[in-house]
Amino acid sequence: MRFVSTVRAAALFVMLSANVAAAAVVYPNGGSENLQTYSFTATSTGDLVAYFAGSGAALENQLGLLVNGVSTGLFGLNNHTSAIGESFNFGHVVAGDVLTFVDLVTGYATWYSDPALNGGNGNHVYSTTVGADEVFAGSVAGTYVGFEDLIFPNSDYNYRDHTFVFAIASAVPEPSTWAMLILGFAGVGFMAYRRRKAAAFA
């Protein structure tokens, strides 16, 4: 009986540990509000994908997104049920789109990566650029974002309550790129046709 209890306790510890953010990215000024603010803009056209990087929060958090100030209506990466590395596709964005991340803290508050939308309660994100495998094993190169989910000043200011890395994937070529590709393939095809015809006459 004691063995079963020990196994259950160990399993619970592993489950809770799985949601703790990787130590590779640490907010450097823990204990104080982050005074640096960020403007997130899509650098290319494609699907915006967020990858869960962990959480140390007791409160339940979900991630949402505004594109050019309009909500996608999508929420995902629940910090209590998502596994490290789990991805969530927010859909198609276009290069130059303004991205505002939303931290929906169930039954408590909603925070935005744009402090101007936080009702005077300050900056609730810390962000930095990261390389592949820098945040967790297998993580993509992209932008790391960590939310602080408690109302200021009742916060530990560690910016690790809901963390993720986002990148733009499956970039679709612009129409002008498609036109160039088609023109190139047509040219190659025409040259092959002429060579075959010239060889037939020879």
N, CA, C and O of each residue as an XYZ file, in Angstrom:
808
protein
N       0.825     -1.197      0.000
C       0.000      0.000      0.000
C       0.873      1.267      0.000
O       0.599      2.236     -0.707
N       1.936      1.218      0.824
C       2.827      2.369      0.886
C       3.516      2.584     -0.461
O       3.731      3.724     -0.873
N       3.869      1.471     -1.160
C       4.510      1.552     -2.469
C       3.593      2.254     -3.477
O       4.049      3.093     -4.253
N       2.292      1.905     -3.461
C       1.323      2.522     -4.376
C       1.227      4.012     -4.112
O       1.187      4.804     -5.053
N       1.188      4.411     -2.828
C       1.116      5.835     -2.483
C       2.363      6.570     -2.961
O       2.282      7.699     -3.445
N       3.520      5.917     -2.820
C       4.766      6.534     -3.261
C       4.764      6.720     -4.772
O       5.194      7.756     -5.278
N       4.273      5.698     -5.497
C       4.197      5.783     -6.952
C       3.255      6.907     -7.367
O       3.570      7.672     -8.279
N       2.088      7.016     -6.700
C       1.134      8.094     -7.012
C       1.749      9.461     -6.750
O       1.596     10.383     -7.551
N       2.450      9.589     -5.616
C       3.090     10.867     -5.287
C       4.147     11.214     -6.330
O       4.265     12.367     -6.744
N       4.921     10.205     -6.756
C       5.953     10.444     -7.767
C       5.325     10.851     -9.090
O       5.826     11.749     -9.766
N       4.217     10.187     -9.468
C       3.523     10.523    -10.713
C       2.991     11.941    -10.663
O       3.085     12.673    -11.648
N       2.424     12.344     -9.513
C       1.909     13.703     -9.356
C       3.045     14.711     -9.461
O       2.888     15.762    -10.083
N       4.209     14.391     -8.845
C       5.361     15.281     -8.921
C       5.817     15.459    -10.361
O       6.124     16.573    -10.787
N       5.863     14.343    -11.125
C       6.272     14.409    -12.527
C       5.297     15.256    -13.319
O       5.717     16.063    -14.149
N       3.973     15.088    -13.077
C       2.967     15.877    -13.791
C       3.130     17.356    -13.492
O       3.059     18.180    -14.404
N       3.347     17.710    -12.224
C       3.507     19.116    -11.855
C       4.818     19.657    -12.404
O       4.878     20.796    -12.866
N       5.874     18.839    -12.355
C       7.170     19.283    -12.857
C       7.143     19.527    -14.351
O       7.870     20.379    -14.861
N       6.301     18.777    -15.057
C       6.241     18.910    -16.513
C       5.774     20.286    -16.937
O       6.048     20.715    -18.058
N       5.065     20.993    -16.050
C       4.551     22.305    -16.398
C       5.449     23.449    -15.918
O       5.086     24.617    -16.063
N       6.601     23.132    -15.357
C       7.517     24.178    -14.914
C       8.381     24.588    -16.103
O       8.974     23.740    -16.769
N       8.449     25.881    -16.363
C       9.191     26.377    -17.533
C      10.659     26.009    -17.448
O      11.235     25.944    -16.362
N      11.250     25.773    -18.593
C      12.670     25.469    -18.671
C      13.475     26.618    -18.089
O      13.113     27.784    -18.247
N      14.563     26.284    -17.418
C      15.369     27.302    -16.740
C      16.229     28.111    -17.707
O      16.876     29.073    -17.294
N      16.245     27.740    -18.971
C      17.111     28.410    -19.944
C      16.752     29.883    -20.124
O      17.634     30.704    -20.379
N      15.464     30.230    -19.995
C      15.043     31.619    -20.157
C      14.545     32.123    -18.804
O      13.562     31.620    -18.260
N      15.230     33.108    -18.284
C      14.884     33.655    -16.973
C      14.746     35.165    -17.099
O      15.605     35.835    -17.673
N      13.642     35.696    -16.548
C      13.482     37.142    -16.491
C      14.597     37.701    -15.595
O      14.687     37.322    -14.427
N      15.439     38.586    -16.118
C      16.641     38.997    -15.377
C      16.397     39.901    -14.171
O      17.291     40.056    -13.338
N      15.216     40.500    -14.054
C      14.972     41.437    -12.946
C      13.852     40.940    -12.044
O      12.959     41.701    -11.671
N      13.908     39.650    -11.695
C      12.881     39.039    -10.854
C      12.600     39.859     -9.606
O      13.520     40.371     -8.967
N      11.317     39.982     -9.261
C      10.924     40.742     -8.082
C      10.498     42.157     -8.387
O      10.009     42.865     -7.507
N      10.680     42.582     -9.642
C      10.243     43.927    -10.026
C       9.589     43.877    -11.405
O       9.876     42.996    -12.214
N       8.707     44.837    -11.651
C       7.983     44.881    -12.915
C       8.933     45.091    -14.087
O       9.881     45.871    -13.996
N       8.678     44.398    -15.173
C       9.458     44.588    -16.391
C       9.062     45.921    -17.021
O       7.905     46.111    -17.396
N      10.007     46.833    -17.138
C       9.725     48.153    -17.691
C       9.901     48.208    -19.208
O       9.530     49.193    -19.846
N      10.470     47.141    -19.782
C      10.627     47.093    -21.234
C       9.325     46.584    -21.853
O       8.795     45.553    -21.438
N       8.813     47.313    -22.845
C       7.603     46.878    -23.531
C       7.962     46.394    -24.934
O       9.037     46.697    -25.451
N       7.044     45.637    -25.544
C       7.338     44.982    -26.817
C       6.220     45.227    -27.818
O       5.046     45.322    -27.460
N       6.612     45.324    -29.074
C       5.659     45.360    -30.177
C       5.944     44.135    -31.030
O       7.029     44.004    -31.597
N       4.976     43.247    -31.118
C       5.153     42.034    -31.905
C       4.526     42.236    -33.283
O       3.359     42.609    -33.396
N       5.303     41.989    -34.313
C       4.842     42.138    -35.689
C       5.219     40.889    -36.473
O       6.335     40.387    -36.342
N       4.300     40.387    -37.285
C       4.589     39.216    -38.121
C       5.696     39.582    -39.097
O       5.570     40.545    -39.853
N       6.772     38.818    -39.082
C       7.915     39.104    -39.956
C       7.781     38.435    -41.325
O       8.512     38.761    -42.260
N       6.839     37.498    -41.429
C       6.604     36.827    -42.712
C       5.142     36.392    -42.765
O       4.405     36.535    -41.788
N       4.738     35.869    -43.897
C       3.369     35.410    -44.082
C       3.307     33.902    -43.861
O       4.145     33.165    -44.382
N       2.335     33.446    -43.103
C       2.190     32.023    -42.823
C       1.332     31.807    -41.598
O       0.628     32.717    -41.161
N       1.385     30.609    -41.038
C       0.617     30.283    -39.831
C       1.422     30.644    -38.596
O       2.599     30.300    -38.497
N       0.787     31.341    -37.646
C       1.442     31.658    -36.392
C       1.203     30.496    -35.435
O       0.065     30.188    -35.081
N       2.294     29.858    -35.023
C       2.207     28.692    -34.143
C       2.918     29.016    -32.835
O       4.047     29.506    -32.830
N       2.228     28.730    -31.712
C       2.803     28.924    -30.380
C       3.086     27.556    -29.776
O       2.300     26.622    -29.939
N       4.220     27.442    -29.073
C       4.640     26.192    -28.439
C       4.736     26.422    -26.937
O       5.443     27.324    -26.486
N       4.028     25.612    -26.167
C       4.003     25.766    -24.715
C       5.381     25.482    -24.132
O       5.992     24.456    -24.432
N       5.870     26.405    -23.290
C       7.204     26.264    -22.701
C       7.160     26.043    -21.202
O       8.207     25.871    -20.577
N       5.960     26.043    -20.602
C       5.851     25.732    -19.190
C       5.150     26.795    -18.379
O       4.795     27.861    -18.882
N       4.957     26.473    -17.087
C       4.238     27.365    -16.192
C       4.564     27.023    -14.753
O       4.790     25.864    -14.406
N       4.583     28.053    -13.923
C       4.734     27.841    -12.503
C       3.533     28.382    -11.750
O       3.608     28.614    -10.543
N       2.414     28.586    -12.460
C       1.260     29.270    -11.877
C       0.245     28.310    -11.262
O       0.002     27.222    -11.785
N      -0.343     28.733    -10.143
C      -1.445     27.982     -9.541
C      -2.742     28.268    -10.286
O      -3.608     27.398    -10.391
N      -2.878     29.494    -10.807
C      -4.085     29.861    -11.552
C      -4.047     29.261    -12.950
O      -2.975     29.022    -13.504
N      -5.232     29.020    -13.517
C      -5.332     28.465    -14.867
C      -5.226     29.585    -15.898
O      -5.953     30.575    -15.823
N      -4.319     29.427    -16.857
C      -4.086     30.406    -17.913
C      -4.321     29.765    -19.272
O      -4.017     28.588    -19.471
N      -4.867     30.546    -20.217
C      -4.967     30.127    -21.610
C      -4.476     31.273    -22.486
O      -4.582     32.445    -22.124
N      -3.939     30.907    -23.641
C      -3.340     31.883    -24.533
C      -4.265     32.215    -25.695
O      -4.836     31.325    -26.326
N      -4.405     33.524    -25.972
C      -5.189     33.991    -27.112
C      -4.370     34.967    -27.930
O      -3.211     35.233    -27.612
N      -4.973     35.505    -28.990
C      -4.235     36.388    -29.887
C      -5.155     37.413    -30.538
O      -6.259     37.086    -30.972
N      -4.681     38.666    -30.600
C      -5.305     39.706    -31.409
C      -4.401     39.936    -32.616
O      -3.183     40.039    -32.470
N      -4.985     40.016    -33.793
C      -4.230     40.356    -35.002
C      -4.754     41.696    -35.493
O      -5.923     41.819    -35.859
N      -3.884     42.699    -35.498
C      -4.278     44.074    -35.843
C      -5.452     44.541    -34.992
O      -6.360     45.219    -35.475
N      -5.415     44.163    -33.708
C      -6.431     44.602    -32.744
C      -7.706     43.792    -32.735
O      -8.613     44.094    -31.960
N      -7.808     42.760    -33.581
C      -9.025     41.953    -33.667
C      -8.731     40.545    -33.136
O      -7.764     39.908    -33.553
N      -9.565     40.073    -32.222
C      -9.369     38.749    -31.641
C      -9.575     37.659    -32.682
O     -10.482     37.737    -33.510
N      -8.724     36.643    -32.629
C      -8.916     35.472    -33.488
C     -10.056     34.608    -32.967
O     -10.594     33.780    -33.702
N     -10.430     34.798    -31.692
C     -11.458     33.965    -31.069
C     -10.929     32.608    -30.637
O     -11.689     31.772    -30.150
N      -9.636     32.383    -30.810
C      -9.026     31.096    -30.475
C      -8.250     31.202    -29.171
O      -7.520     32.169    -28.951
N      -8.411     30.205    -28.306
C      -7.642     30.128    -27.065
C      -7.110     28.708    -26.923
O      -7.806     27.740    -27.232
N      -5.883     28.594    -26.458
C      -5.287     27.274    -26.297
C      -4.096     27.303    -25.360
O      -3.824     28.309    -24.705
N      -3.391     26.184    -25.305
C      -2.215     26.000    -24.455
C      -2.534     26.283    -22.984
O      -1.882     27.104    -22.339
N      -3.541     25.591    -22.475
C      -3.894     25.685    -21.055
C      -2.662     25.295    -20.234
O      -2.082     24.230    -20.442
N      -2.274     26.156    -19.313
C      -1.035     25.922    -18.569
C      -1.115     24.750    -17.595
O      -0.080     24.295    -17.106
N      -2.323     24.246    -17.297
C      -2.454     23.109    -16.390
C      -2.586     21.778    -17.118
O      -2.409     20.721    -16.512
N      -2.893     21.817    -18.400
C      -3.112     20.560    -19.126
C      -2.191     20.371    -20.321
O      -2.131     19.272    -20.873
N      -1.474     21.401    -20.737
C      -0.598     21.289    -21.908
C       0.755     20.703    -21.520
O       1.264     20.951    -20.427
N       1.322     19.930    -22.422
C       2.664     19.375    -22.224
C       3.695     20.323    -22.819
O       3.413     21.044    -23.776
N       4.892     20.313    -22.242
C       5.982     21.122    -22.778
C       6.174     20.766    -24.258
O       6.286     19.592    -24.610
N       6.211     21.775    -25.107
C       6.395     21.559    -26.536
C       5.099     21.427    -27.321
O       5.117     21.430    -28.552
N       3.972     21.312    -26.622
C       2.683     21.202    -27.331
C       2.447     22.483    -28.124
O       2.727     23.582    -27.647
N       1.927     22.328    -29.339
C       1.748     23.494    -30.205
C       0.279     23.854    -30.371
O      -0.613     23.022    -30.203
N       0.055     25.125    -30.707
C      -1.295     25.624    -30.992
C      -1.187     26.576    -32.177
O      -0.415     27.535    -32.141
N      -1.960     26.311    -33.226
C      -1.922     27.117    -34.442
C      -3.003     28.192    -34.366
O      -4.193     27.883    -34.304
N      -2.577     29.462    -34.371
C      -3.513     30.583    -34.318
C      -4.005     30.991    -35.700
O      -4.818     31.907    -35.824
N      -3.519     30.323    -36.733
C      -3.996     30.616    -38.077
C      -3.070     31.538    -38.849
O      -1.957     31.849    -38.425
N      -3.565     31.954    -39.981
C      -2.787     32.694    -40.967
C      -2.577     34.155    -40.568
O      -3.510     34.846    -40.160
N      -1.341     34.600    -40.696
C      -1.013     36.016    -40.515
C      -0.225     36.473    -41.741
O       0.351     35.663    -42.466
N      -0.213     37.766    -41.951
C       0.474     38.357    -43.099
C       1.625     39.216    -42.590
O       1.495     39.886    -41.565
N       2.731     39.198    -43.289
C       3.884     40.015    -42.892
C       3.437     41.450    -42.625
O       2.759     42.061    -43.451
N       3.823     41.981    -41.465
C       3.442     43.336    -41.075
C       2.259     43.387    -40.117
O       2.014     44.431    -39.513
N       1.510     42.276    -39.956
C       0.395     42.256    -39.000
C       0.904     42.525    -37.586
O       1.958     42.026    -37.193
N       0.148     43.316    -36.826
C       0.477     43.588    -35.426
C      -0.137     42.479    -34.578
O      -1.337     42.216    -34.656
N       0.701     41.831    -33.765
C       0.282     40.696    -32.952
C       0.241     41.108    -31.484
O       1.217     41.641    -30.956
N      -0.885     40.860    -30.829
C      -1.019     41.121    -29.395
C      -1.467     39.832    -28.729
O      -2.554     39.325    -29.005
N      -0.626     39.307    -27.852
C      -0.970     38.060    -27.162
C      -1.839     38.351    -25.950
O      -1.718     39.392    -25.305
N      -2.715     37.403    -25.661
C      -3.691     37.548    -24.581
C      -3.503     36.404    -23.597
O      -3.458     35.241    -23.997
N      -3.394     36.727    -22.311
C      -3.325     35.712    -21.257
C      -4.645     35.756    -20.499
O      -4.876     36.651    -19.687
N      -5.506     34.782    -20.774
C      -6.798     34.688    -20.100
C      -6.610     33.863    -18.830
O      -6.417     32.649    -18.892
N      -6.667     34.529    -17.681
C      -6.505     33.863    -16.391
C      -7.910     33.578    -15.864
O      -8.616     34.490    -15.436
N      -8.307     32.311    -15.898
C      -9.680     31.911    -15.620
C     -10.193     32.449    -14.281
O      -9.613     32.199    -13.224
N     -11.300     33.196    -14.364
C     -11.958     33.714    -13.166
C     -11.180     34.781    -12.422
O     -11.512     35.101    -11.281
N     -10.145     35.342    -13.050
C      -9.290     36.287    -12.329
C      -9.028     37.563    -13.109
O      -9.380     38.648    -12.645
N      -8.413     37.457    -14.289
C      -8.045     38.652    -15.061
C      -7.707     38.259    -16.490
O      -7.547     37.078    -16.801
N      -7.600     39.257    -17.353
C      -7.118     39.072    -18.716
C      -5.999     40.074    -18.945
O      -6.172     41.275    -18.735
N      -4.841     39.566    -19.382
C      -3.685     40.426    -19.607
C      -3.293     40.385    -21.077
O      -3.496     39.387    -21.768
N      -2.726     41.497    -21.537
C      -2.315     41.633    -22.935
C      -0.822     41.923    -23.001
O      -0.251     42.503    -22.078
N      -0.192     41.514    -24.106
C       1.233     41.825    -24.282
C       1.449     43.312    -24.529
O       2.573     43.801    -24.415
N       0.393     44.031    -24.865
C       0.430     45.492    -24.988
C      -0.058     46.083    -23.669
O      -1.253     46.015    -23.382
N       0.836     46.668    -22.850
C       0.446     47.183    -21.535
C      -0.669     48.227    -21.582
O      -1.388     48.403    -20.598
N      -0.819     48.914    -22.699
C      -1.874     49.932    -22.819
C      -3.266     49.316    -22.691
O      -4.232     50.026    -22.410
N      -3.377     48.007    -22.893
C      -4.672     47.326    -22.805
C      -4.919     46.693    -21.434
O      -5.947     46.049    -21.226
N      -3.981     46.873    -20.499
C      -4.083     46.215    -19.197
C      -4.753     47.064    -18.117
O      -4.560     46.816    -16.927
N      -5.524     48.047    -18.515
C      -6.285     48.841    -17.548
C      -5.439     49.530    -16.497
O      -5.869     49.664    -15.351
N      -4.242     49.970    -16.864
C      -3.377     50.679    -15.919
C      -2.611     49.763    -14.985
O      -1.968     50.247    -14.054
N      -2.657     48.442    -15.201
C      -1.967     47.519    -14.295
C      -0.594     47.088    -14.800
O      -0.071     46.065    -14.358
N      -0.014     47.837    -15.701
C       1.381     47.619    -16.060
C       1.647     46.565    -17.114
O       0.743     46.087    -17.799
N       2.935     46.217    -17.217
C       3.418     45.292    -18.244
C       3.457     43.869    -17.690
O       4.187     43.586    -16.740
N       2.676     42.983    -18.284
C       2.584     41.605    -17.796
C       3.359     40.612    -18.654
O       3.132     39.408    -18.537
N       4.287     41.084    -19.530
C       5.096     40.150    -20.322
C       6.584     40.490    -20.280
O       7.003     41.634    -20.104
N       7.349     39.416    -20.456
C       8.781     39.515    -20.711
C       9.027     38.727    -21.993
O       8.453     37.653    -22.174
N       9.868     39.241    -22.880
C      10.103     38.552    -24.152
C      11.558     38.669    -24.578
O      12.248     39.632    -24.244
N      12.008     37.664    -25.326
C      13.351     37.673    -25.880
C      13.392     36.729    -27.078
O      12.576     35.812    -27.180
N      14.330     36.950    -27.971
C      14.521     36.063    -29.117
C      15.299     34.838    -28.663
O      16.246     34.954    -27.885
N      14.904     33.662    -29.147
C      15.570     32.422    -28.743
C      15.938     31.596    -29.968
O      15.305     31.692    -31.020
N      16.969     30.788    -29.808
C      17.398     29.881    -30.869
C      16.757     28.515    -30.708
O      16.086     28.256    -29.709
N      16.954     27.650    -31.671
C      16.428     26.284    -31.612
C      17.020     25.559    -30.403
O      18.205     25.700    -30.102
N      16.186     24.787    -29.719
C      16.565     23.984    -28.538
C      16.970     24.821    -27.332
O      17.455     24.268    -26.345
N      16.787     26.123    -27.381
C      17.235     26.972    -26.274
C      16.266     26.954    -25.091
O      16.694     27.085    -23.944
N      14.973     26.796    -25.354
C      13.979     26.867    -24.275
C      13.694     25.485    -23.711
O      13.621     25.315    -22.494
N      13.534     24.509    -24.572
C      13.375     23.105    -24.179
C      13.881     22.258    -25.336
O      14.032     22.757    -26.451
N      14.141     20.992    -25.082
C      14.662     20.116    -26.133
C      13.681     20.056    -27.292
O      12.515     19.709    -27.109
N      14.151     20.393    -28.478
C      13.295     20.380    -29.648
C      12.552     21.672    -29.915
O      11.784     21.752    -30.874
N      12.765     22.693    -29.081
C      12.057     23.962    -29.298
C      12.569     24.654    -30.558
O      13.735     24.530    -30.932
N      11.658     25.384    -31.199
C      12.005     26.072    -32.444
C      12.694     27.395    -32.144
O      12.576     27.934    -31.044
N      13.408     27.908    -33.122
C      13.921     29.278    -33.034
C      12.735     30.206    -33.225
O      11.915     29.986    -34.116
N      12.636     31.223    -32.414
C      11.505     32.144    -32.515
C      11.557     33.192    -31.433
O      12.630     33.650    -31.041
N      10.388     33.567    -30.954
C      10.281     34.589    -29.910
C       9.665     33.962    -28.668
O       8.584     33.376    -28.723
N      10.361     34.092    -27.562
C       9.880     33.594    -26.266
C       9.072     34.698    -25.596
O       9.470     35.863    -25.606
N       7.928     34.322    -25.010
C       7.105     35.267    -24.256
C       6.701     34.601    -22.946
O       6.244     33.458    -22.932
N       6.877     35.335    -21.840
C       6.448     34.847    -20.534
C       5.499     35.847    -19.903
O       5.807     37.035    -19.807
N       4.327     35.355    -19.466
C       3.339     36.217    -18.817
C       3.451     36.149    -17.297
O       3.789     35.107    -16.736
N       3.166     37.258    -16.647
C       2.975     37.340    -15.190
C       1.472     37.441    -14.979
O       0.849     38.375    -15.484
N       0.862     36.495    -14.239
C      -0.597     36.429    -14.218
C      -1.283     37.093    -13.028
O      -2.511     37.188    -13.015
N      -0.535     37.556    -12.032
C      -1.171     38.176    -10.865
C      -1.258     39.695    -11.000
O      -0.424     40.329    -11.647
N      -2.293     40.263    -10.368
C      -2.464     41.719    -10.349
C      -1.318     42.347     -9.566
O      -0.939     41.856     -8.503
N      -0.768     43.443    -10.101
C       0.291     44.176     -9.407
C      -0.349     45.029     -8.313
O      -1.442     45.551     -8.530
N       0.274     45.192     -7.162
C       1.604     44.720     -6.783
C       1.596     43.356     -6.085
O       2.604     42.982     -5.486
N       0.498     42.607     -6.141
C       0.426     41.310     -5.458
C       1.028     40.209     -6.329
O       0.357     39.223     -6.638
N       2.268     40.372     -6.719
C       2.896     39.480     -7.680
C       4.343     39.224     -7.298
O       4.966     40.029     -6.608
N       4.876     38.084     -7.758
C       6.304     37.815     -7.531
C       7.163     38.337     -8.691
O       8.391     38.312     -8.615
N       6.513     38.810     -9.767
C       7.200     39.390    -10.921
C       8.287     38.457    -11.489
O       9.394     38.900    -11.797
N       7.959     37.174    -11.620
C       8.951     36.275    -12.229
C       8.695     36.042    -13.723
O       9.547     35.489    -14.418
N       7.527     36.462    -14.218
C       7.168     36.366    -15.638
C       7.339     34.931    -16.173
O       7.863     34.711    -17.265
N       6.875     33.964    -15.359
C       6.956     32.553    -15.760
C       5.635     31.824    -15.524
O       5.614     30.599    -15.409
N       4.533     32.574    -15.452
C       3.251     31.936    -15.146
C       2.627     31.257    -16.361
O       1.903     30.272    -16.218
N       2.902     31.773    -17.542
C       2.431     31.147    -18.782
C       3.446     31.503    -19.852
O       3.496     32.646    -20.305
N       4.254     30.535    -20.261
C       5.352     30.831    -21.171
C       5.219     30.031    -22.465
O       4.719     28.906    -22.473
N       5.675     30.636    -23.546
C       5.585     29.985    -24.845
C       6.613     30.587    -25.802
O       7.161     31.664    -25.566
N       6.851     29.860    -26.880
C       7.680     30.348    -27.985
C       6.779     30.388    -29.206
O       6.024     29.447    -29.449
N       6.847     31.461    -29.974
C       6.054     31.488    -31.190
C       6.937     31.713    -32.408
O       7.988     32.349    -32.336
N       6.477     31.169    -33.525
C       7.173     31.309    -34.802
C       6.120     31.256    -35.898
O       5.002     30.789    -35.680
N       6.482     31.730    -37.053
C       5.569     31.683    -38.201
C       6.025     30.553    -39.109
O       7.153     30.545    -39.602
N       5.126     29.601    -39.321
C       5.450     28.392    -40.079
C       4.630     28.321    -41.356
O       3.686     29.087    -41.549
N       5.000     27.405    -42.210
C       4.267     27.135    -43.457
C       4.070     28.399    -44.270
O       2.980     28.651    -44.784
N       5.117     29.187    -44.386
C       5.004     30.435    -45.131
C       4.570     30.154    -46.566
O       5.128     29.285    -47.236
N       3.587     30.887    -47.019
C       3.070     30.737    -48.377
C       3.723     31.788    -49.264
O       3.727     32.968    -48.915
N       4.282     31.379    -50.419
C       4.911     32.384    -51.292
C       3.916     33.457    -51.734
O       2.735     33.179    -51.942
N       4.410     34.675    -51.872
C       3.585     35.776    -52.356
C       3.205     35.518    -53.823
O       3.908     34.775    -54.508
N       2.106     36.117    -54.321
C       1.707     35.922    -55.719
C       2.825     36.220    -56.713
O       2.967     35.526    -57.720
N       3.623     37.258    -56.428
C       4.719     37.583    -57.349
C       5.756     36.460    -57.379
O       6.353     36.195    -58.422
N       5.973     35.796    -56.230
C       6.913     34.677    -56.185
C       6.387     33.512    -57.003
O       7.131     32.879    -57.751
N       5.072     33.229    -56.851
C       4.455     32.166    -57.653
C       4.599     32.471    -59.146
O       4.908     31.575    -59.932
N       4.379     33.719    -59.540
C       4.488     34.097    -60.956
C       5.900     33.846    -61.469
O       6.080     33.333    -62.573
N       6.903     34.208    -60.668
C       8.296     33.991    -61.071
C       8.598     32.501    -61.201
O       9.271     32.082    -62.144
N       8.099     31.691    -60.248
C       8.328     30.248    -60.297
C       7.695     29.641    -61.551
O       8.325     28.848    -62.250
N       6.452     30.018    -61.827
C       5.749     29.476    -62.994
C       6.464     29.879    -64.282
O       6.641     29.067    -65.191
N       6.870     31.140    -64.344
C       7.602     31.621    -65.516
C       8.920     30.863    -65.687
O       9.301     30.518    -66.805
N       9.606     30.608    -64.586
C      10.864     29.856    -64.629
C      10.658     28.440    -65.125
O      11.398     27.959    -65.983
N       9.624     27.757    -64.570
C       9.334     26.383    -65.012
C       8.947     26.351    -66.494
O       9.349     25.445    -67.225
N       8.171     27.338    -66.931
C       7.772     27.407    -68.338
C       8.998     27.582    -69.223
O       9.100     26.962    -70.282
N       9.932     28.434    -68.785
C      11.158     28.650    -69.550
C      11.990     27.387    -69.666
O      12.497     27.070    -70.742
N      12.134     26.661    -68.560
C      12.901     25.410    -68.560
C      12.233     24.389    -69.483
O      12.900     23.692    -70.247
N      10.899     24.317    -69.393
C      10.154     23.392    -70.254
C      10.326     23.730    -71.725
O      10.492     22.831    -72.549
N      10.288     25.007    -72.068
C      10.444     25.442    -73.457
C      11.841     25.113    -73.969
O      12.001     24.659    -75.102
N      12.853     25.343    -73.131
C      14.233     25.035    -73.537
C      14.398     23.536    -73.787
O      15.050     23.141    -74.753
N      13.812     22.698    -72.926
C      13.894     21.237    -73.119
C      13.199     20.832    -74.409
O      13.690     19.973    -75.141
N      12.047     21.454    -74.689
C      11.298     21.162    -75.917
C      12.138     21.506    -77.150
O      12.190     20.732    -78.106
N      12.803     22.687    -77.121
C      13.616     23.114    -78.270
C      14.810     22.189    -78.471
O      15.177     21.888    -79.607
N      15.421     21.733    -77.372
C      16.565     20.824    -77.501
C      16.141     19.495    -78.115
O      16.845     18.940    -78.960
N      14.981     18.984    -77.686
C      14.482     17.721    -78.257
C      14.187     17.883    -79.752
O      14.500     17.010    -80.561
N      13.583     19.013    -80.094
C      13.221     19.266    -81.508
C      14.494     19.405    -82.348
O      14.556     18.882    -83.461
N      15.517     20.109    -81.825
C      16.774     20.286    -82.550
C      17.482     18.933    -82.728
O      18.060     18.663    -83.781
N      17.430     18.084    -81.686
C      18.060     16.767    -81.761
C      17.344     15.897    -82.803
O      17.993     15.116    -83.499
N      16.019     16.023    -82.917
C      15.242     15.232    -83.879
C      15.625     15.628    -85.304
O      15.709     14.765    -86.178
N      15.860     16.923    -85.551
C      16.235     17.377    -86.897
C      17.658     16.952    -87.248
O      17.957     16.693    -88.414
N      18.527     16.879    -86.260
C      19.915     16.486    -86.499
C      19.947     15.012    -86.859
O      21.020     14.459    -87.104
